[in-house]
Amino acid sequence: MGQRELSGAMWGRVVIVAGIGTILEWFDYYCFSQLAGTIEAVFFPSENAMMQALSFWGIFAIGFVVRPLGALLFGHIGDTVGRNACLLISILCMAASTVLIGVLPTYNTGRYSAGVAAPVLLALLRMVQGLAMGGEYGSAIIYMSELARPSMRGKFVALLQGCVNVGMILATGLVMLLQNNMSEQAMLEWGWRVPFLAAFGTALIGAVLRRGMPEPHAFLAAARRAGRPSVAGSMIEEGEEGEEGEDDADVEIASAGSGLTDKSAEALRSGLAASEPAAANATVLMGWEEGAQSGKAPVGHHGQGQGHGHGKDLSHHHTPLMRLLSTNLLGLVLHICFMAWVSGAFYTTVSWLAKDLNHYGYSLVSTQGILVCSMIPNFLGLATMGAAIDAGLRVLWSNAALALAGSALGFAVFSGVSVSLGAAWGLVALFHFVIGLAQANVALPCTRIYEPLQRTTGFSLGFNIGYGVIGGLSPFAVTAIQTSLPEGDRGYAAAIWLMALGAISVAGSFGLRLYAPRLSKPYVAKLE
């Protein structure tokens, strides 16, 4: 078939398809945290406010703790069947569990109650959501980073991360609309269900749009070299070079499917063979080509061998997880450390702080307004860092600097928000700008720690242990630290937690400089 780049219309569809799952994911999760007071009363009635809060944040954290399991499940699908199949299945799982939360019985409120069974069912559905989340966001980042031109990858990945903000703004707007137009009793009886039921429409649109989307060339080429042409796809078109003077990645267009017929598999082999020189030029940048051709771990990624493989034969490892653990375990650990600070900072600010601000006498509308408006400087931070990465920023150094600066700023932010409403507006906005810089700084570089056939598994696992476990447990950890501090020092609880995470991120930055020296150089966006 003829060669062509993705058209403008197809690129628009790719961005929408990759982003809509992210929007749904964060719409649901932010609705849950924004409705904290209502859900506590509906599912965890207790005379002890602190125990009620710990119960709520414990259920909140369950959805994050299981995300690494979702990363393994959906990462395996993404690395063996195809990126698009992974995105389609994960959004359907997310939608089903979200809608079911919306029809759960309560503990003892309203017409439909089930006693202790209600929080148990809520915990189970949060686990299903966590599994879906484990596959959704990481897969979307991989998909965008492989499909975009090298000269634009930083910007496109940052744009996808900005979809988090869209989901959070929509969630907060809907919750504010409900809370300001319904009585407290109505919210307890049925109003809290509306945001979860609203996810059905978004998921349906996303599922329809995700059918027949293109698979990245890097993945299909790596699958062919590994002798696995029967990955998702039935119609193959070779990509072509991008703008003159750029080593832009080729793109293979493939419609989603469960496998290939003999005829289409042969077409895949022929098409990829024709584009092999371009693929070699792309993949050799990270040293993946030698390992892919020989069945050994590639040399040159960090000086000796990929991860702990050191050139040993990997042909007997058929699963992405086993390849990851045998060749790149240290890379996974450093990935988690690298993003520790931003994981904790983001979730502490958007989840724990949303509830904590109410303790200072600010109105619910004011605190919701602070957090919604702070998404604007957060997006500016994302866009700024995305452009800087495309311009050649050295991401390992910038991550260490952001972790140190953010840790110091945290003491001013979390102690200063109690001074006045104006101080809360300004400090939270400033902190979210720094968080936006750090979010964009970690995403794209960490995808290049992994070779294509372990990339979805590795990145999703590292990302979800970082954001999912560290980030998801942060509100619980900060609340627990508060209980151990004197009353006058409780405002420092979040800053203490983030300072510890900042030290881990600095260590991760220096560790990656030794383990993967290519990531310490400019223009990491051009690495395949």
Short mmCIF file of C-alpha atoms in Angstrom, two decimals:
data_model
loop_
_atom_site.label_atom_id
_atom_site.label_comp_id
_atom_site.label_asym_id
_atom_site.label_seq_id
_atom_site.Cartn_x
_atom_site.Cartn_y
_atom_site.Cartn_z
CA MET A 1 0.00 0.00 0.00
CA GLY A 2 0.98 3.61 -0.39
CA GLN A 3 2.96 5.56 2.08
CA ARG A 4 1.54 8.47 3.97
CA GLU A 5 1.65 10.23 7.30
CA LEU A 6 -1.32 10.43 9.61
CA SER A 7 -3.70 13.03 8.21
CA GLY A 8 -4.82 15.99 10.26
CA ALA A 9 -8.23 14.38 10.75
CA MET A 10 -6.65 11.12 11.92
CA TRP A 11 -4.34 12.99 14.29
CA GLY A 12 -7.35 14.76 15.74
CA ARG A 13 -9.03 11.42 16.27
CA VAL A 14 -5.89 9.95 17.86
CA VAL A 15 -5.71 12.82 20.36
CA ILE A 16 -9.42 12.54 21.18
CA VAL A 17 -9.29 8.77 21.53
CA ALA A 18 -6.18 8.82 23.72
CA GLY A 19 -7.54 11.66 25.81
CA ILE A 20 -11.14 10.57 26.34
CA GLY A 21 -10.18 7.65 28.56
CA THR A 22 -7.96 9.92 30.62
CA ILE A 23 -10.80 12.41 30.98
CA LEU A 24 -13.20 9.66 32.09
CA GLU A 25 -10.64 8.22 34.51
CA TRP A 26 -10.03 11.50 36.28
CA PHE A 27 -13.65 12.62 36.09
CA ASP A 28 -14.59 9.58 38.12
CA TYR A 29 -11.71 9.71 40.57
CA TYR A 30 -12.06 13.39 41.26
CA CYS A 31 -15.81 13.05 41.73
CA PHE A 32 -15.03 10.49 44.43
CA SER A 33 -12.69 12.81 46.32
CA GLN A 34 -14.87 15.91 45.80
CA LEU A 35 -17.83 14.01 47.25
CA ALA A 36 -15.72 12.93 50.24
CA GLY A 37 -18.04 14.35 52.89
CA THR A 38 -21.16 12.87 51.30
CA ILE A 39 -19.64 9.45 50.63
CA GLU A 40 -18.29 9.29 54.18
CA ALA A 41 -21.82 9.85 55.52
CA VAL A 42 -23.43 7.42 53.06
CA PHE A 43 -21.00 4.50 53.41
CA PHE A 44 -19.03 5.08 56.66
CA PRO A 45 -21.28 6.52 59.38
CA SER A 46 -19.23 7.07 62.52
CA GLU A 47 -19.20 9.38 65.53
CA ASN A 48 -15.40 9.66 65.28
CA ALA A 49 -14.62 12.10 62.45
CA MET A 50 -10.98 11.02 62.18
CA MET A 51 -11.90 7.33 61.90
CA GLN A 52 -14.53 8.21 59.31
CA ALA A 53 -11.91 10.09 57.28
CA LEU A 54 -9.43 7.22 57.54
CA SER A 55 -12.11 4.77 56.37
CA PHE A 56 -12.88 6.95 53.36
CA TRP A 57 -9.25 7.47 52.37
CA GLY A 58 -8.61 3.77 52.90
CA ILE A 59 -11.28 2.91 50.30
CA PHE A 60 -9.93 5.70 48.11
CA ALA A 61 -6.46 4.13 48.32
CA ILE A 62 -7.71 0.63 47.41
CA GLY A 63 -8.32 1.78 43.85
CA PHE A 64 -4.71 2.88 43.66
CA VAL A 65 -3.06 -0.05 45.39
CA VAL A 66 -4.41 -2.51 42.80
CA ARG A 67 -3.32 -0.34 39.88
CA PRO A 68 0.02 -2.18 39.50
CA LEU A 69 -1.96 -5.40 38.96
CA GLY A 70 -3.94 -3.61 36.27
CA ALA A 71 -0.67 -2.45 34.76
CA LEU A 72 0.51 -6.06 34.50
CA LEU A 73 -2.78 -7.28 33.03
CA PHE A 74 -3.31 -4.51 30.50
CA GLY A 75 0.40 -4.05 29.91
CA HIS A 76 0.58 -7.66 28.77
CA ILE A 77 -2.29 -7.00 26.35
CA GLY A 78 -0.63 -3.83 25.08
CA ASP A 79 2.73 -5.53 24.50
CA THR A 80 1.36 -8.71 22.92
CA VAL A 81 -1.98 -7.90 21.25
CA GLY A 82 -1.67 -4.19 20.61
CA ARG A 83 -1.81 -0.73 22.17
CA ASN A 84 -5.29 -0.01 20.83
CA ALA A 85 -6.82 -3.24 22.14
CA CYS A 86 -5.50 -2.37 25.59
CA LEU A 87 -7.07 1.09 25.47
CA LEU A 88 -10.44 -0.26 24.31
CA ILE A 89 -10.75 -2.98 26.96
CA SER A 90 -9.62 -0.72 29.80
CA ILE A 91 -12.18 1.99 29.07
CA LEU A 92 -15.00 -0.58 29.03
CA CYS A 93 -13.89 -1.95 32.43
CA MET A 94 -13.67 1.56 33.85
CA ALA A 95 -17.15 2.46 32.59
CA ALA A 96 -18.82 -0.66 33.95
CA SER A 97 -17.37 -0.30 37.46
CA THR A 98 -18.11 3.43 37.58
CA VAL A 99 -21.77 3.01 36.66
CA LEU A 100 -22.16 0.17 39.18
CA ILE A 101 -20.89 2.46 41.96
CA GLY A 102 -23.70 4.81 41.00
CA VAL A 103 -26.34 2.16 41.73
CA LEU A 104 -24.88 0.75 44.97
CA PRO A 105 -27.01 0.56 48.11
CA THR A 106 -25.90 2.73 51.04
CA TYR A 107 -25.01 1.78 54.60
CA ASN A 108 -28.21 3.11 56.19
CA THR A 109 -29.25 6.17 54.14
CA GLY A 110 -32.21 6.47 51.79
CA ARG A 111 -34.52 3.83 50.38
CA TYR A 112 -31.85 1.30 49.40
CA SER A 113 -29.48 0.29 52.21
CA ALA A 114 -27.43 -2.83 52.84
CA GLY A 115 -25.51 -2.21 56.04
CA VAL A 116 -21.89 -3.34 56.08
CA ALA A 117 -22.29 -4.90 52.61
CA ALA A 118 -22.40 -1.40 51.09
CA PRO A 119 -18.79 -0.36 51.88
CA VAL A 120 -17.62 -3.89 50.98
CA LEU A 121 -19.23 -3.62 47.53
CA LEU A 122 -17.78 -0.12 47.15
CA ALA A 123 -14.31 -1.46 47.92
CA LEU A 124 -14.69 -4.26 45.35
CA LEU A 125 -15.78 -1.86 42.61
CA ARG A 126 -12.94 0.48 43.49
CA MET A 127 -10.63 -2.47 42.93
CA VAL A 128 -12.07 -3.02 39.45
CA GLN A 129 -11.64 0.67 38.72
CA GLY A 130 -8.07 0.47 39.91
CA LEU A 131 -7.35 -2.43 37.57
CA ALA A 132 -8.76 -0.45 34.63
CA MET A 133 -6.82 2.65 35.64
CA GLY A 134 -3.66 0.58 35.77
CA GLY A 135 -3.97 -0.10 32.06
CA GLU A 136 -5.57 3.10 30.80
CA TYR A 137 -3.32 6.06 31.47
CA GLY A 138 0.06 4.40 31.00
CA SER A 139 -1.08 2.80 27.75
CA ALA A 140 -2.35 6.14 26.48
CA ILE A 141 1.00 7.80 27.25
CA ILE A 142 2.87 5.01 25.42
CA TYR A 143 0.49 5.22 22.47
CA MET A 144 0.94 8.96 22.09
CA SER A 145 4.71 8.89 22.63
CA GLU A 146 5.19 6.25 19.92
CA LEU A 147 2.76 7.71 17.39
CA ALA A 148 3.78 11.38 17.56
CA ARG A 149 6.65 12.90 15.59
CA PRO A 150 9.88 13.03 17.59
CA SER A 151 9.94 16.81 17.23
CA MET A 152 6.48 17.07 18.85
CA ARG A 153 6.41 14.24 21.38
CA GLY A 154 6.96 16.38 24.45
CA LYS A 155 4.06 18.66 23.51
CA PHE A 156 1.67 15.84 22.61
CA VAL A 157 2.38 13.83 25.76
CA ALA A 158 1.90 17.00 27.82
CA LEU A 159 -1.39 17.62 26.00
CA LEU A 160 -2.54 14.13 26.93
CA GLN A 161 -1.56 14.77 30.54
CA GLY A 162 -3.60 17.96 30.37
CA CYS A 163 -6.68 15.81 29.80
CA VAL A 164 -6.39 14.99 33.51
CA ASN A 165 -7.21 18.64 34.18
CA VAL A 166 -10.23 18.51 31.88
CA GLY A 167 -11.62 15.51 33.74
CA MET A 168 -11.03 17.17 37.10
CA ILE A 169 -12.65 20.44 36.03
CA LEU A 170 -15.70 18.62 34.66
CA ALA A 171 -15.98 16.58 37.86
CA THR A 172 -15.69 19.59 40.14
CA GLY A 173 -18.12 21.59 38.02
CA LEU A 174 -20.74 18.85 38.17
CA VAL A 175 -20.30 18.32 41.92
CA MET A 176 -20.54 22.08 42.55
CA LEU A 177 -23.69 22.23 40.42
CA LEU A 178 -25.29 19.43 42.40
CA GLN A 179 -24.26 20.69 45.84
CA ASN A 180 -25.43 24.23 45.15
CA ASN A 181 -28.80 23.22 43.73
CA MET A 182 -29.78 20.31 45.95
CA SER A 183 -30.53 19.98 49.63
CA GLU A 184 -28.12 18.07 51.84
CA GLN A 185 -30.72 15.34 52.30
CA ALA A 186 -31.21 14.95 48.55
CA MET A 187 -27.44 14.68 48.06
CA LEU A 188 -27.28 11.93 50.66
CA GLU A 189 -30.21 10.03 49.17
CA TRP A 190 -29.51 10.18 45.43
CA GLY A 191 -27.55 13.25 44.32
CA TRP A 192 -24.15 11.63 44.91
CA ARG A 193 -25.04 8.96 42.32
CA VAL A 194 -25.36 11.36 39.38
CA PRO A 195 -21.62 11.87 38.62
CA PHE A 196 -20.96 8.12 38.53
CA LEU A 197 -23.92 7.42 36.25
CA ALA A 198 -22.83 10.27 33.96
CA ALA A 199 -19.68 8.33 33.08
CA PHE A 200 -21.69 5.95 30.88
CA GLY A 201 -22.04 8.39 27.99
CA THR A 202 -18.36 9.33 27.96
CA ALA A 203 -17.30 5.69 27.99
CA LEU A 204 -19.64 4.81 25.14
CA ILE A 205 -18.20 7.58 22.97
CA GLY A 206 -14.65 6.52 23.82
CA ALA A 207 -15.30 2.86 23.03
CA VAL A 208 -16.78 3.71 19.62
CA LEU A 209 -13.93 6.06 18.70
CA ARG A 210 -11.23 3.60 19.76
CA ARG A 211 -12.24 0.97 17.25
CA GLY A 212 -9.85 0.70 14.29
CA MET A 213 -7.19 3.12 15.52
CA PRO A 214 -3.58 2.98 14.19
CA GLU A 215 -0.86 0.95 15.88
CA PRO A 216 2.58 2.62 16.19
CA HIS A 217 5.31 1.46 13.83
CA ALA A 218 7.83 0.91 16.63
CA PHE A 219 5.59 -1.72 18.23
CA LEU A 220 4.69 -3.55 15.01
CA ALA A 221 8.29 -3.57 13.79
CA ALA A 222 9.54 -4.95 17.11
CA ALA A 223 6.82 -7.62 17.06
CA ARG A 224 7.89 -8.74 13.58
CA ARG A 225 11.55 -8.95 14.57
CA ALA A 226 10.53 -11.05 17.57
CA GLY A 227 8.65 -13.44 15.26
CA ARG A 228 5.18 -12.36 16.43
CA PRO A 229 3.44 -10.87 13.41
CA SER A 230 -0.02 -11.82 14.66
CA VAL A 231 -0.39 -8.72 16.80
CA ALA A 232 -3.53 -6.60 16.56
CA GLY A 233 -4.14 -5.32 13.08
CA SER A 234 -5.39 -6.46 9.71
CA MET A 235 -4.70 -3.55 7.38
CA ILE A 236 -1.11 -2.33 7.19
CA GLU A 237 0.15 0.78 5.50
CA GLU A 238 3.74 1.87 5.70
CA GLY A 239 4.49 5.24 7.19
CA GLU A 240 6.71 7.81 5.62
CA GLU A 241 9.30 10.24 6.81
CA GLY A 242 8.12 13.41 8.44
CA GLU A 243 9.19 16.92 7.74
CA GLU A 244 12.43 17.36 5.87
CA GLY A 245 15.45 17.20 8.10
CA GLU A 246 13.74 15.23 10.85
CA ASP A 247 14.20 11.58 11.79
CA ASP A 248 10.51 11.25 12.50
CA ALA A 249 9.12 7.87 13.43
CA ASP A 250 7.22 5.89 10.84
CA VAL A 251 3.65 4.97 11.60
CA GLU A 252 1.92 1.76 10.72
CA ILE A 253 -1.81 2.07 10.26
CA ALA A 254 -3.67 -0.96 11.56
CA SER A 255 -7.30 -1.53 12.36
CA ALA A 256 -7.90 -3.30 15.64
CA GLY A 257 -8.66 -6.97 15.58
CA SER A 258 -8.01 -10.17 17.39
CA GLY A 259 -5.38 -11.44 14.98
CA LEU A 260 -4.26 -11.81 11.36
CA THR A 261 -5.16 -14.21 8.62
CA ASP A 262 -2.29 -15.89 6.80
CA LYS A 263 -2.72 -13.48 3.92
CA SER A 264 -2.72 -10.35 6.08
CA ALA A 265 0.15 -11.68 8.19
CA GLU A 266 2.19 -12.05 5.03
CA ALA A 267 1.25 -8.50 4.08
CA LEU A 268 2.50 -7.38 7.48
CA ARG A 269 5.82 -9.15 6.97
CA SER A 270 6.23 -7.64 3.52
CA GLY A 271 5.25 -4.15 4.59
CA LEU A 272 7.55 -4.15 7.58
CA ALA A 273 10.42 -5.58 5.61
CA ALA A 274 10.11 -2.68 3.17
CA SER A 275 10.26 -0.17 6.00
CA GLU A 276 13.04 -1.97 7.91
CA PRO A 277 15.75 0.64 7.17
CA ALA A 278 13.64 3.39 8.69
CA ALA A 279 12.83 1.19 11.67
CA ALA A 280 16.49 0.43 12.20
CA ASN A 281 17.38 4.11 12.14
CA ALA A 282 14.73 4.76 14.76
CA THR A 283 15.28 1.91 17.16
CA VAL A 284 19.07 2.04 17.18
CA LEU A 285 18.84 5.35 19.00
CA MET A 286 18.15 3.50 22.22
CA GLY A 287 20.17 0.42 21.37
CA TRP A 288 17.08 -1.76 21.00
CA GLU A 289 17.94 -2.90 17.46
CA GLU A 290 20.89 -5.10 18.34
CA GLY A 291 18.97 -6.91 21.03
CA ALA A 292 15.89 -7.32 18.86
CA GLN A 293 17.84 -8.85 15.99
CA SER A 294 20.02 -11.14 18.07
CA GLY A 295 17.65 -12.15 20.86
CA LYS A 296 20.04 -10.68 23.42
CA ALA A 297 19.72 -7.70 25.67
CA PRO A 298 20.90 -4.58 23.86
CA VAL A 299 24.26 -3.11 24.72
CA GLY A 300 24.82 0.57 25.16
CA HIS A 301 21.65 1.62 26.93
CA HIS A 302 23.46 2.09 30.19
CA GLY A 303 26.96 1.09 29.35
CA GLN A 304 26.85 -2.68 29.82
CA GLY A 305 23.51 -4.18 28.94
CA GLN A 306 19.83 -3.54 29.17
CA GLY A 307 18.97 -3.79 32.84
CA HIS A 308 20.51 -6.86 34.39
CA GLY A 309 20.44 -8.84 31.17
CA HIS A 310 24.09 -8.12 30.29
CA GLY A 311 23.73 -9.83 26.94
CA LYS A 312 22.13 -13.09 28.04
CA ASP A 313 19.73 -14.93 25.76
CA LEU A 314 16.18 -13.68 26.24
CA SER A 315 14.46 -15.77 23.60
CA HIS A 316 12.90 -18.11 26.19
CA HIS A 317 11.07 -15.22 27.90
CA HIS A 318 7.72 -15.09 26.14
CA THR A 319 5.92 -12.64 28.42
CA PRO A 320 6.66 -8.91 28.72
CA LEU A 321 6.79 -9.17 32.52
CA MET A 322 9.48 -11.86 32.50
CA ARG A 323 11.54 -9.91 29.97
CA LEU A 324 11.13 -6.82 32.13
CA LEU A 325 12.16 -8.53 35.37
CA SER A 326 15.13 -10.32 33.81
CA THR A 327 16.53 -7.39 31.83
CA ASN A 328 15.26 -4.13 33.30
CA LEU A 329 14.32 -4.54 36.96
CA LEU A 330 16.67 -1.79 38.11
CA GLY A 331 15.23 0.52 35.47
CA LEU A 332 11.75 -0.13 36.89
CA VAL A 333 12.88 0.67 40.44
CA LEU A 334 14.58 3.89 39.31
CA HIS A 335 11.47 4.85 37.34
CA ILE A 336 9.39 4.61 40.53
CA CYS A 337 11.91 6.65 42.51
CA PHE A 338 12.22 9.22 39.72
CA MET A 339 8.55 10.17 39.95
CA ALA A 340 8.00 9.76 43.71
CA TRP A 341 7.76 13.47 44.54
CA VAL A 342 5.34 14.47 41.81
CA SER A 343 3.16 11.42 42.55
CA GLY A 344 2.72 12.45 46.16
CA ALA A 345 2.49 16.18 45.47
CA PHE A 346 -0.27 15.81 42.88
CA TYR A 347 -2.54 13.55 44.91
CA THR A 348 -1.95 15.37 48.17
CA THR A 349 -2.99 18.63 46.53
CA VAL A 350 -6.01 17.49 44.53
CA SER A 351 -7.39 14.99 47.06
CA TRP A 352 -6.28 15.64 50.63
CA LEU A 353 -6.02 19.44 50.38
CA ALA A 354 -9.51 19.68 48.87
CA LYS A 355 -10.93 18.39 52.14
CA ASP A 356 -8.37 20.02 54.44
CA LEU A 357 -9.16 23.57 53.25
CA ASN A 358 -12.67 23.25 54.67
CA HIS A 359 -11.16 23.01 58.17
CA TYR A 360 -9.93 26.61 57.93
CA GLY A 361 -13.42 28.06 57.64
CA TYR A 362 -13.42 28.59 53.88
CA SER A 363 -16.71 27.94 52.12
CA LEU A 364 -17.14 24.84 50.00
CA VAL A 365 -17.55 26.97 46.88
CA SER A 366 -14.27 28.79 47.63
CA THR A 367 -12.24 25.62 48.11
CA GLN A 368 -13.69 24.05 44.98
CA GLY A 369 -12.96 27.25 43.06
CA ILE A 370 -9.35 27.24 44.25
CA LEU A 371 -8.77 23.70 43.04
CA VAL A 372 -10.58 24.16 39.71
CA CYS A 373 -8.73 27.37 38.87
CA SER A 374 -5.40 25.83 39.90
CA MET A 375 -5.75 23.48 36.93
CA ILE A 376 -4.95 26.45 34.68
CA PRO A 377 -1.40 27.04 36.04
CA ASN A 378 -0.99 23.26 36.16
CA PHE A 379 -1.72 23.05 32.43
CA LEU A 380 0.66 25.96 31.81
CA GLY A 381 3.35 24.01 33.64
CA LEU A 382 2.64 20.94 31.51
CA ALA A 383 2.79 22.92 28.27
CA THR A 384 5.96 24.76 29.32
CA MET A 385 7.81 21.56 30.17
CA GLY A 386 6.53 19.72 27.09
CA ALA A 387 7.95 22.46 24.86
CA ALA A 388 11.19 22.51 26.86
CA ILE A 389 11.66 18.75 26.40
CA ASP A 390 11.21 19.11 22.63
CA ALA A 391 13.75 21.95 22.74
CA GLY A 392 16.39 19.71 24.35
CA LEU A 393 16.00 20.15 28.13
CA ARG A 394 18.10 17.73 30.22
CA VAL A 395 15.26 16.04 32.06
CA LEU A 396 17.21 14.24 34.80
CA TRP A 397 18.69 17.46 36.14
CA SER A 398 15.40 19.32 35.89
CA ASN A 399 13.57 16.57 37.78
CA ALA A 400 16.02 16.74 40.68
CA ALA A 401 15.73 20.54 40.76
CA LEU A 402 11.93 20.42 40.74
CA ALA A 403 11.83 17.85 43.55
CA LEU A 404 14.09 20.00 45.74
CA ALA A 405 12.30 23.26 44.96
CA GLY A 406 8.88 21.65 45.34
CA SER A 407 9.77 20.13 48.71
CA ALA A 408 10.86 23.52 50.04
CA LEU A 409 7.81 25.23 48.58
CA GLY A 410 5.54 22.66 50.23
CA PHE A 411 6.27 24.04 53.71
CA ALA A 412 5.15 27.49 52.60
CA VAL A 413 2.08 26.19 50.79
CA PHE A 414 0.61 23.82 53.36
CA SER A 415 1.25 26.11 56.30
CA GLY A 416 0.32 29.29 54.42
CA VAL A 417 -3.10 28.24 53.09
CA SER A 418 -4.54 28.77 56.57
CA VAL A 419 -3.51 32.45 56.70
CA SER A 420 -6.22 33.81 54.41
CA LEU A 421 -8.38 32.87 51.45
CA GLY A 422 -6.23 35.04 49.17
CA ALA A 423 -3.07 33.26 50.32
CA ALA A 424 -4.71 29.91 49.64
CA TRP A 425 -5.59 30.97 46.07
CA GLY A 426 -2.08 32.17 45.29
CA LEU A 427 -0.10 29.40 46.98
CA VAL A 428 -2.13 26.54 45.53
CA ALA A 429 -1.89 28.06 42.03
CA LEU A 430 1.90 28.41 42.34
CA PHE A 431 2.28 24.87 43.67
CA HIS A 432 0.20 23.45 40.83
CA PHE A 433 2.40 25.20 38.26
CA VAL A 434 5.44 23.45 39.75
CA ILE A 435 3.55 20.15 39.82
CA GLY A 436 2.65 20.61 36.13
CA LEU A 437 6.31 21.10 35.27
CA ALA A 438 7.23 17.94 37.16
CA GLN A 439 4.41 15.87 35.65
CA ALA A 440 5.52 16.57 32.09
CA ASN A 441 9.16 16.12 33.07
CA VAL A 442 8.72 12.49 34.18
CA ALA A 443 6.26 11.00 31.67
CA LEU A 444 7.99 10.96 28.28
CA PRO A 445 11.55 10.19 29.52
CA CYS A 446 10.33 7.21 31.55
CA THR A 447 8.73 5.60 28.50
CA ARG A 448 12.22 5.32 27.00
CA ILE A 449 13.56 3.27 29.89
CA TYR A 450 11.85 0.29 28.23
CA GLU A 451 12.14 -1.37 24.81
CA PRO A 452 8.93 -1.60 22.69
CA LEU A 453 7.85 -5.15 23.59
CA GLN A 454 8.04 -4.48 27.33
CA ARG A 455 7.22 -0.77 27.19
CA THR A 456 3.53 -0.82 28.07
CA THR A 457 4.11 -3.31 30.88
CA GLY A 458 7.19 -1.55 32.26
CA PHE A 459 5.98 2.02 32.01
CA SER A 460 2.47 1.24 33.26
CA LEU A 461 3.83 -0.78 36.19
CA GLY A 462 6.35 1.89 37.20
CA PHE A 463 3.85 4.68 36.66
CA ASN A 464 1.12 2.98 38.68
CA ILE A 465 3.38 2.05 41.57
CA GLY A 466 4.52 5.67 41.58
CA TYR A 467 1.27 7.52 41.00
CA GLY A 468 -1.00 4.70 42.09
CA VAL A 469 0.57 3.40 45.28
CA ILE A 470 2.69 6.35 46.43
CA GLY A 471 0.23 8.96 45.19
CA GLY A 472 -2.91 7.10 46.19
CA LEU A 473 -1.62 6.44 49.69
CA SER A 474 -0.48 10.04 50.17
CA PRO A 475 -3.80 11.41 51.55
CA PHE A 476 -3.92 8.48 53.97
CA ALA A 477 -0.26 8.98 54.94
CA VAL A 478 -0.67 12.72 55.47
CA THR A 479 -3.79 12.17 57.59
CA ALA A 480 -1.90 9.61 59.67
CA ILE A 481 1.05 12.00 60.14
CA GLN A 482 -1.38 14.69 61.28
CA THR A 483 -2.64 12.48 64.08
CA SER A 484 0.91 12.09 65.42
CA LEU A 485 1.73 15.83 65.43
CA PRO A 486 0.80 18.45 68.02
CA GLU A 487 -2.26 20.50 67.10
CA GLY A 488 -0.22 23.56 66.16
CA ASP A 489 2.09 21.63 63.81
CA ARG A 490 -0.49 19.65 61.84
CA GLY A 491 -0.24 22.05 58.91
CA TYR A 492 3.26 20.69 58.24
CA ALA A 493 2.14 17.07 57.82
CA ALA A 494 1.86 17.23 54.03
CA ALA A 495 5.16 19.08 53.68
CA ILE A 496 6.97 16.46 55.79
CA TRP A 497 5.61 13.66 53.61
CA LEU A 498 6.56 15.44 50.38
CA MET A 499 10.05 16.25 51.66
CA ALA A 500 10.70 12.52 52.13
CA LEU A 501 9.39 11.79 48.63
CA GLY A 502 11.53 14.60 47.23
CA ALA A 503 14.68 12.95 48.54
CA ILE A 504 13.66 9.71 46.80
CA SER A 505 13.12 11.54 43.50
CA VAL A 506 16.54 13.19 43.65
CA ALA A 507 18.11 9.77 44.23
CA GLY A 508 16.12 8.39 41.30
CA SER A 509 17.35 11.16 39.01
CA PHE A 510 21.00 10.46 39.78
CA GLY A 511 20.40 6.72 39.56
CA LEU A 512 18.96 7.00 36.06
CA ARG A 513 21.92 9.14 35.03
CA LEU A 514 24.17 6.16 35.81
CA TYR A 515 21.83 3.43 34.60
CA ALA A 516 20.56 5.06 31.39
CA PRO A 517 23.04 7.81 30.42
CA ARG A 518 21.16 8.48 27.18
CA LEU A 519 18.36 9.97 29.26
CA SER A 520 20.77 12.53 30.70
CA LYS A 521 21.42 14.03 27.27
CA PRO A 522 19.32 16.62 25.41
CA TYR A 523 16.44 15.72 23.09
CA VAL A 524 15.15 12.61 24.86
CA ALA A 525 11.99 13.01 22.76
CA LYS A 526 13.91 11.76 19.72
CA LEU A 527 14.76 8.45 21.40
CA GLU A 528 12.72 5.54 20.10
#
